[in-house]
PDB file of N, CA and C in Angstrom:
ATOM      1  N   MET A 853       7.963 -15.149  -9.944  1.00  0.00           N
ATOM      2  CA  MET A 853       7.354 -13.836  -9.862  1.00  0.00           C
ATOM      3  C   MET A 853       5.866 -13.956 -10.196  1.00  0.00           C
ATOM      4  N   ARG A 854       5.041 -13.284  -9.406  1.00  0.00           N
ATOM      5  CA  ARG A 854       3.601 -13.279  -9.645  1.00  0.00           C
ATOM      6  C   ARG A 854       3.252 -12.220 -10.687  1.00  0.00           C
ATOM      7  N   HIS A 855       2.210 -12.472 -11.457  1.00  0.00           N
ATOM      8  CA  HIS A 855       1.801 -11.528 -12.501  1.00  0.00           C
ATOM      9  C   HIS A 855       0.335 -11.142 -12.358  1.00  0.00           C
ATOM     10  N   ASP A 856      -0.130 -11.032 -11.143  1.00  0.00           N
ATOM     11  CA  ASP A 856      -1.529 -10.719 -10.928  1.00  0.00           C
ATOM     12  C   ASP A 856      -1.680  -9.449 -10.107  1.00  0.00           C
ATOM     13  N   THR A 857      -2.904  -9.119  -9.791  1.00  0.00           N
ATOM     14  CA  THR A 857      -3.183  -8.013  -8.881  1.00  0.00           C
ATOM     15  C   THR A 857      -3.967  -8.570  -7.701  1.00  0.00           C
ATOM     16  N   ASP A 858      -3.958  -7.831  -6.609  1.00  0.00           N
ATOM     17  CA  ASP A 858      -4.681  -8.235  -5.421  1.00  0.00           C
ATOM     18  C   ASP A 858      -5.229  -6.978  -4.778  1.00  0.00           C
ATOM     19  N   THR A 859      -6.316  -7.084  -4.058  1.00  0.00           N
ATOM     20  CA  THR A 859      -6.842  -5.933  -3.326  1.00  0.00           C
ATOM     21  C   THR A 859      -6.547  -6.113  -1.847  1.00  0.00           C
ATOM     22  N   VAL A 860      -6.212  -5.003  -1.210  1.00  0.00           N
ATOM     23  CA  VAL A 860      -5.876  -5.006   0.212  1.00  0.00           C
ATOM     24  C   VAL A 860      -6.668  -3.889   0.883  1.00  0.00           C
ATOM     25  N   ALA A 861      -7.312  -4.204   1.987  1.00  0.00           N
ATOM     26  CA  ALA A 861      -8.031  -3.206   2.776  1.00  0.00           C
ATOM     27  C   ALA A 861      -7.112  -2.717   3.888  1.00  0.00           C
ATOM     28  N   SER A 862      -7.129  -1.414   4.121  1.00  0.00           N
ATOM     29  CA  SER A 862      -6.320  -0.824   5.188  1.00  0.00           C
ATOM     30  C   SER A 862      -7.031   0.432   5.673  1.00  0.00           C
ATOM     31  N   HIS A 863      -6.300   1.261   6.434  1.00  0.00           N
ATOM     32  CA  HIS A 863      -6.878   2.503   6.945  1.00  0.00           C
ATOM     33  C   HIS A 863      -5.942   3.673   6.667  1.00  0.00           C
ATOM     34  N   CYS A 864      -6.512   4.803   6.301  1.00  0.00           N
ATOM     35  CA  CYS A 864      -5.742   6.009   6.023  1.00  0.00           C
ATOM     36  C   CYS A 864      -5.027   6.471   7.297  1.00  0.00           C
ATOM     37  N   PRO A 865      -3.725   6.811   7.191  1.00  0.00           N
ATOM     38  CA  PRO A 865      -3.000   7.277   8.374  1.00  0.00           C
ATOM     39  C   PRO A 865      -3.427   8.679   8.821  1.00  0.00           C
ATOM     40  N   TYR A 866      -4.182   9.387   7.996  1.00  0.00           N
ATOM     41  CA  TYR A 866      -4.651  10.735   8.350  1.00  0.00           C
ATOM     42  C   TYR A 866      -6.042  10.712   8.963  1.00  0.00           C
ATOM     43  N   CYS A 867      -7.021  10.224   8.195  1.00  0.00           N
ATOM     44  CA  CYS A 867      -8.415  10.298   8.640  1.00  0.00           C
ATOM     45  C   CYS A 867      -8.906   9.008   9.289  1.00  0.00           C
ATOM     46  N   GLY A 868      -8.163   7.908   9.156  1.00  0.00           N
ATOM     47  CA  GLY A 868      -8.528   6.651   9.780  1.00  0.00           C
ATOM     48  C   GLY A 868      -9.616   5.874   9.050  1.00  0.00           C
ATOM     49  N   GLU A 869     -10.115   6.406   7.946  1.00  0.00           N
ATOM     50  CA  GLU A 869     -11.162   5.712   7.197  1.00  0.00           C
ATOM     51  C   GLU A 869     -10.603   4.508   6.456  1.00  0.00           C
ATOM     52  N   ALA A 870     -11.457   3.534   6.221  1.00  0.00           N
ATOM     53  CA  ALA A 870     -11.062   2.339   5.473  1.00  0.00           C
ATOM     54  C   ALA A 870     -10.812   2.705   4.015  1.00  0.00           C
ATOM     55  N   VAL A 871      -9.735   2.178   3.445  1.00  0.00           N
ATOM     56  CA  VAL A 871      -9.410   2.364   2.035  1.00  0.00           C
ATOM     57  C   VAL A 871      -9.088   1.001   1.432  1.00  0.00           C
ATOM     58  N   THR A 872      -9.348   0.867   0.152  1.00  0.00           N
ATOM     59  CA  THR A 872      -9.039  -0.366  -0.566  1.00  0.00           C
ATOM     60  C   THR A 872      -8.003  -0.046  -1.627  1.00  0.00           C
ATOM     61  N   LEU A 873      -6.910  -0.792  -1.630  1.00  0.00           N
ATOM     62  CA  LEU A 873      -5.830  -0.571  -2.582  1.00  0.00           C
ATOM     63  C   LEU A 873      -5.737  -1.770  -3.525  1.00  0.00           C
ATOM     64  N   VAL A 874      -5.496  -1.493  -4.803  1.00  0.00           N
ATOM     65  CA  VAL A 874      -5.242  -2.551  -5.769  1.00  0.00           C
ATOM     66  C   VAL A 874      -3.730  -2.632  -5.923  1.00  0.00           C
ATOM     67  N   ILE A 875      -3.162  -3.792  -5.615  1.00  0.00           N
ATOM     68  CA  ILE A 875      -1.717  -3.984  -5.610  1.00  0.00           C
ATOM     69  C   ILE A 875      -1.286  -4.773  -6.843  1.00  0.00           C
ATOM     70  N   ASP A 876      -0.296  -4.254  -7.556  1.00  0.00           N
ATOM     71  CA  ASP A 876       0.315  -4.953  -8.684  1.00  0.00           C
ATOM     72  C   ASP A 876       1.334  -5.931  -8.109  1.00  0.00           C
ATOM     73  N   CYS A 877       1.045  -7.205  -8.181  1.00  0.00           N
ATOM     74  CA  CYS A 877       1.895  -8.226  -7.552  1.00  0.00           C
ATOM     75  C   CYS A 877       3.086  -8.638  -8.416  1.00  0.00           C
ATOM     76  N   SER A 878       3.294  -7.987  -9.559  1.00  0.00           N
ATOM     77  CA  SER A 878       4.431  -8.337 -10.411  1.00  0.00           C
ATOM     78  C   SER A 878       5.744  -7.759  -9.885  1.00  0.00           C
ATOM     79  N   GLU A 879       5.674  -6.805  -8.962  1.00  0.00           N
ATOM     80  CA  GLU A 879       6.863  -6.221  -8.341  1.00  0.00           C
ATOM     81  C   GLU A 879       6.930  -6.690  -6.893  1.00  0.00           C
ATOM     82  N   PRO A 880       8.003  -7.404  -6.499  1.00  0.00           N
ATOM     83  CA  PRO A 880       8.064  -7.954  -5.142  1.00  0.00           C
ATOM     84  C   PRO A 880       8.182  -6.897  -4.042  1.00  0.00           C
ATOM     85  N   GLU A 881       8.817  -5.768  -4.332  1.00  0.00           N
ATOM     86  CA  GLU A 881       8.925  -4.670  -3.359  1.00  0.00           C
ATOM     87  C   GLU A 881       8.662  -3.367  -4.087  1.00  0.00           C
ATOM     88  N   GLN A 882       7.852  -2.523  -3.487  1.00  0.00           N
ATOM     89  CA  GLN A 882       7.513  -1.254  -4.116  1.00  0.00           C
ATOM     90  C   GLN A 882       7.116  -0.227  -3.072  1.00  0.00           C
ATOM     91  N   GLN A 883       7.310   1.033  -3.438  1.00  0.00           N
ATOM     92  CA  GLN A 883       6.874   2.135  -2.593  1.00  0.00           C
ATOM     93  C   GLN A 883       6.405   3.250  -3.518  1.00  0.00           C
ATOM     94  N   TYR A 884       5.246   3.801  -3.222  1.00  0.00           N
ATOM     95  CA  TYR A 884       4.686   4.858  -4.053  1.00  0.00           C
ATOM     96  C   TYR A 884       3.737   5.705  -3.213  1.00  0.00           C
ATOM     97  N   ILE A 885       3.280   6.801  -3.774  1.00  0.00           N
ATOM     98  CA  ILE A 885       2.343   7.692  -3.089  1.00  0.00           C
ATOM     99  C   ILE A 885       0.985   7.565  -3.757  1.00  0.00           C
ATOM    100  N   GLU A 886      -0.035   7.417  -2.932  1.00  0.00           N
ATOM    101  CA  GLU A 886      -1.411   7.339  -3.427  1.00  0.00           C
ATOM    102  C   GLU A 886      -2.279   8.201  -2.525  1.00  0.00           C
ATOM    103  N   ASP A 887      -3.174   8.977  -3.117  1.00  0.00           N
ATOM    104  CA  ASP A 887      -4.067   9.815  -2.331  1.00  0.00           C
ATOM    105  C   ASP A 887      -5.168   8.974  -1.693  1.00  0.00           C
ATOM    106  N   CYS A 888      -5.510   9.311  -0.455  1.00  0.00           N
ATOM    107  CA  CYS A 888      -6.614   8.655   0.234  1.00  0.00           C
ATOM    108  C   CYS A 888      -7.894   8.926  -0.546  1.00  0.00           C
ATOM    109  N   GLU A 889      -8.700   7.892  -0.758  1.00  0.00           N
ATOM    110  CA  GLU A 889      -9.941   8.055  -1.507  1.00  0.00           C
ATOM    111  C   GLU A 889     -11.012   8.786  -0.703  1.00  0.00           C
ATOM    112  N   VAL A 890     -10.772   9.003   0.597  1.00  0.00           N
ATOM    113  CA  VAL A 890     -11.744   9.690   1.445  1.00  0.00           C
ATOM    114  C   VAL A 890     -11.341  11.146   1.678  1.00  0.00           C
ATOM    115  N   CYS A 891     -10.127  11.375   2.225  1.00  0.00           N
ATOM    116  CA  CYS A 891      -9.709  12.749   2.569  1.00  0.00           C
ATOM    117  C   CYS A 891      -8.750  13.368   1.546  1.00  0.00           C
ATOM    118  N   CYS A 892      -8.325  12.591   0.563  1.00  0.00           N
ATOM    119  CA  CYS A 892      -7.467  13.054  -0.544  1.00  0.00           C
ATOM    120  C   CYS A 892      -6.043  13.440  -0.139  1.00  0.00           C
ATOM    121  N   ARG A 893      -5.618  13.101   1.061  1.00  0.00           N
ATOM    122  CA  ARG A 893      -4.239  13.405   1.462  1.00  0.00           C
ATOM    123  C   ARG A 893      -3.310  12.310   0.960  1.00  0.00           C
ATOM    124  N   PRO A 894      -2.038  12.649   0.687  1.00  0.00           N
ATOM    125  CA  PRO A 894      -1.102  11.672   0.113  1.00  0.00           C
ATOM    126  C   PRO A 894      -0.558  10.692   1.156  1.00  0.00           C
ATOM    127  N   MET A 895      -0.743   9.396   0.892  1.00  0.00           N
ATOM    128  CA  MET A 895      -0.237   8.341   1.761  1.00  0.00           C
ATOM    129  C   MET A 895       0.962   7.691   1.079  1.00  0.00           C
ATOM    130  N   ILE A 896       1.982   7.359   1.859  1.00  0.00           N
ATOM    131  CA  ILE A 896       3.094   6.574   1.330  1.00  0.00           C
ATOM    132  C   ILE A 896       2.712   5.110   1.487  1.00  0.00           C
ATOM    133  N   VAL A 897       2.680   4.399   0.371  1.00  0.00           N
ATOM    134  CA  VAL A 897       2.304   2.990   0.353  1.00  0.00           C
ATOM    135  C   VAL A 897       3.574   2.168   0.154  1.00  0.00           C
ATOM    136  N   THR A 898       3.873   1.289   1.099  1.00  0.00           N
ATOM    137  CA  THR A 898       5.017   0.381   1.001  1.00  0.00           C
ATOM    138  C   THR A 898       4.458  -1.031   0.906  1.00  0.00           C
ATOM    139  N   VAL A 899       4.917  -1.778  -0.115  1.00  0.00           N
ATOM    140  CA  VAL A 899       4.363  -3.101  -0.391  1.00  0.00           C
ATOM    141  C   VAL A 899       5.484  -4.132  -0.474  1.00  0.00           C
ATOM    142  N   CYS A 900       5.242  -5.291   0.126  1.00  0.00           N
ATOM    143  CA  CYS A 900       6.108  -6.453  -0.009  1.00  0.00           C
ATOM    144  C   CYS A 900       5.216  -7.599  -0.481  1.00  0.00           C
ATOM    145  N   VAL A 901       5.553  -8.190  -1.638  1.00  0.00           N
ATOM    146  CA  VAL A 901       4.746  -9.261  -2.209  1.00  0.00           C
ATOM    147  C   VAL A 901       5.508 -10.578  -2.089  1.00  0.00           C
ATOM    148  N   PRO A 902       5.044 -11.476  -1.212  1.00  0.00           N
ATOM    149  CA  PRO A 902       5.703 -12.780  -1.096  1.00  0.00           C
ATOM    150  C   PRO A 902       5.360 -13.665  -2.293  1.00  0.00           C
ATOM    151  N   GLU A 903       6.103 -14.747  -2.474  1.00  0.00           N
ATOM    152  CA  GLU A 903       5.828 -15.681  -3.570  1.00  0.00           C
ATOM    153  C   GLU A 903       4.413 -16.247  -3.472  1.00  0.00           C
ATOM    154  N   GLU A 904       3.974 -16.520  -2.254  1.00  0.00           N
ATOM    155  CA  GLU A 904       2.621 -17.029  -2.027  1.00  0.00           C
ATOM    156  C   GLU A 904       1.983 -16.225  -0.906  1.00  0.00           C
ATOM    157  N   GLY A 905       0.683 -16.115  -0.940  1.00  0.00           N
ATOM    158  CA  GLY A 905      -0.029 -15.390   0.098  1.00  0.00           C
ATOM    159  C   GLY A 905      -0.292 -13.957  -0.318  1.00  0.00           C
ATOM    160  N   PRO A 906      -1.021 -13.248   0.508  1.00  0.00           N
ATOM    161  CA  PRO A 906      -1.402 -11.875   0.170  1.00  0.00           C
ATOM    162  C   PRO A 906      -0.237 -10.899   0.328  1.00  0.00           C
ATOM    163  N   PRO A 907      -0.297  -9.776  -0.398  1.00  0.00           N
ATOM    164  CA  PRO A 907       0.731  -8.754  -0.238  1.00  0.00           C
ATOM    165  C   PRO A 907       0.675  -8.145   1.167  1.00  0.00           C
ATOM    166  N   GLU A 908       1.830  -7.726   1.665  1.00  0.00           N
ATOM    167  CA  GLU A 908       1.908  -7.007   2.939  1.00  0.00           C
ATOM    168  C   GLU A 908       2.002  -5.533   2.602  1.00  0.00           C
ATOM    169  N   VAL A 909       1.137  -4.726   3.207  1.00  0.00           N
ATOM    170  CA  VAL A 909       1.050  -3.302   2.869  1.00  0.00           C
ATOM    171  C   VAL A 909       1.120  -2.465   4.131  1.00  0.00           C
ATOM    172  N   TRP A 910       1.931  -1.400   4.090  1.00  0.00           N
ATOM    173  CA  TRP A 910       2.020  -0.429   5.182  1.00  0.00           C
ATOM    174  C   TRP A 910       1.693   0.937   4.603  1.00  0.00           C
ATOM    175  N   LEU A 911       0.848   1.696   5.321  1.00  0.00           N
ATOM    176  CA  LEU A 911       0.503   3.062   4.919  1.00  0.00           C
ATOM    177  C   LEU A 911       1.011   4.020   5.972  1.00  0.00           C
ATOM    178  N   CYS A 912       1.624   5.105   5.547  1.00  0.00           N
ATOM    179  CA  CYS A 912       2.039   6.139   6.501  1.00  0.00           C
ATOM    180  C   CYS A 912       1.857   7.496   5.853  1.00  0.00           C
ATOM    181  N   ASP A 913       1.823   8.526   6.689  1.00  0.00           N
ATOM    182  CA  ASP A 913       1.650   9.872   6.136  1.00  0.00           C
ATOM    183  C   ASP A 913       2.950  10.335   5.508  1.00  0.00           C
ATOM    184  N   GLU A 914       2.856  11.346   4.663  1.00  0.00           N
ATOM    185  CA  GLU A 914       4.004  11.785   3.881  1.00  0.00           C
ATOM    186  C   GLU A 914       5.144  12.352   4.726  1.00  0.00           C
ATOM    187  N   ASN A 915       4.898  12.681   5.972  1.00  0.00           N
ATOM    188  CA  ASN A 915       5.926  13.243   6.842  1.00  0.00           C
ATOM    189  C   ASN A 915       6.577  12.195   7.737  1.00  0.00           C
ATOM    190  N   ALA A 916       6.121  10.953   7.637  1.00  0.00           N
ATOM    191  CA  ALA A 916       6.662   9.885   8.483  1.00  0.00           C
ATOM    192  C   ALA A 916       8.064   9.492   8.016  1.00  0.00           C
ATOM    193  N   ALA A 917       8.931   9.274   8.955  1.00  0.00           N
ATOM    194  CA  ALA A 917      10.290   8.831   8.622  1.00  0.00           C
ATOM    195  C   ALA A 917      10.339   7.321   8.647  1.00  0.00           C
ATOM    196  N   GLY A 918      11.144   6.765   7.792  1.00  0.00           N
ATOM    197  CA  GLY A 918      11.321   5.319   7.794  1.00  0.00           C
ATOM    198  C   GLY A 918      10.296   4.615   6.944  1.00  0.00           C
ATOM    199  N   GLY A 919      10.206   3.311   7.117  1.00  0.00           N
ATOM    200  CA  GLY A 919       9.319   2.488   6.317  1.00  0.00           C
ATOM    201  C   GLY A 919       8.446   1.636   7.183  1.00  0.00           C
ATOM    202  N   PRO A 920       8.250   0.398   6.786  1.00  0.00           N
ATOM    203  CA  PRO A 920       7.382  -0.477   7.555  1.00  0.00           C
ATOM    204  C   PRO A 920       7.913  -0.742   8.951  1.00  0.00           C
ATOM    205  N   PRO A 921       7.004  -1.027   9.873  1.00  0.00           N
ATOM    206  CA  PRO A 921       7.427  -1.304  11.266  1.00  0.00           C
ATOM    207  C   PRO A 921       8.274  -2.542  11.370  1.00  0.00           C
TER     208      PRO A 921
END
């Protein structure tokens, strides 16, 4: 298990602006809600942290069904 943090750049599913997320890599799978730093709308953040390499992150709007593609 990793015990670090990592930053991931992505885009808001609402406004399309670039956002930077700080990911806690101590949890291998996680899902939470974080407000966009640009438009302040709530994004569902789904994270998968592999043993090695960067975290995989998917962002979707709060009304989206399902999870990562």
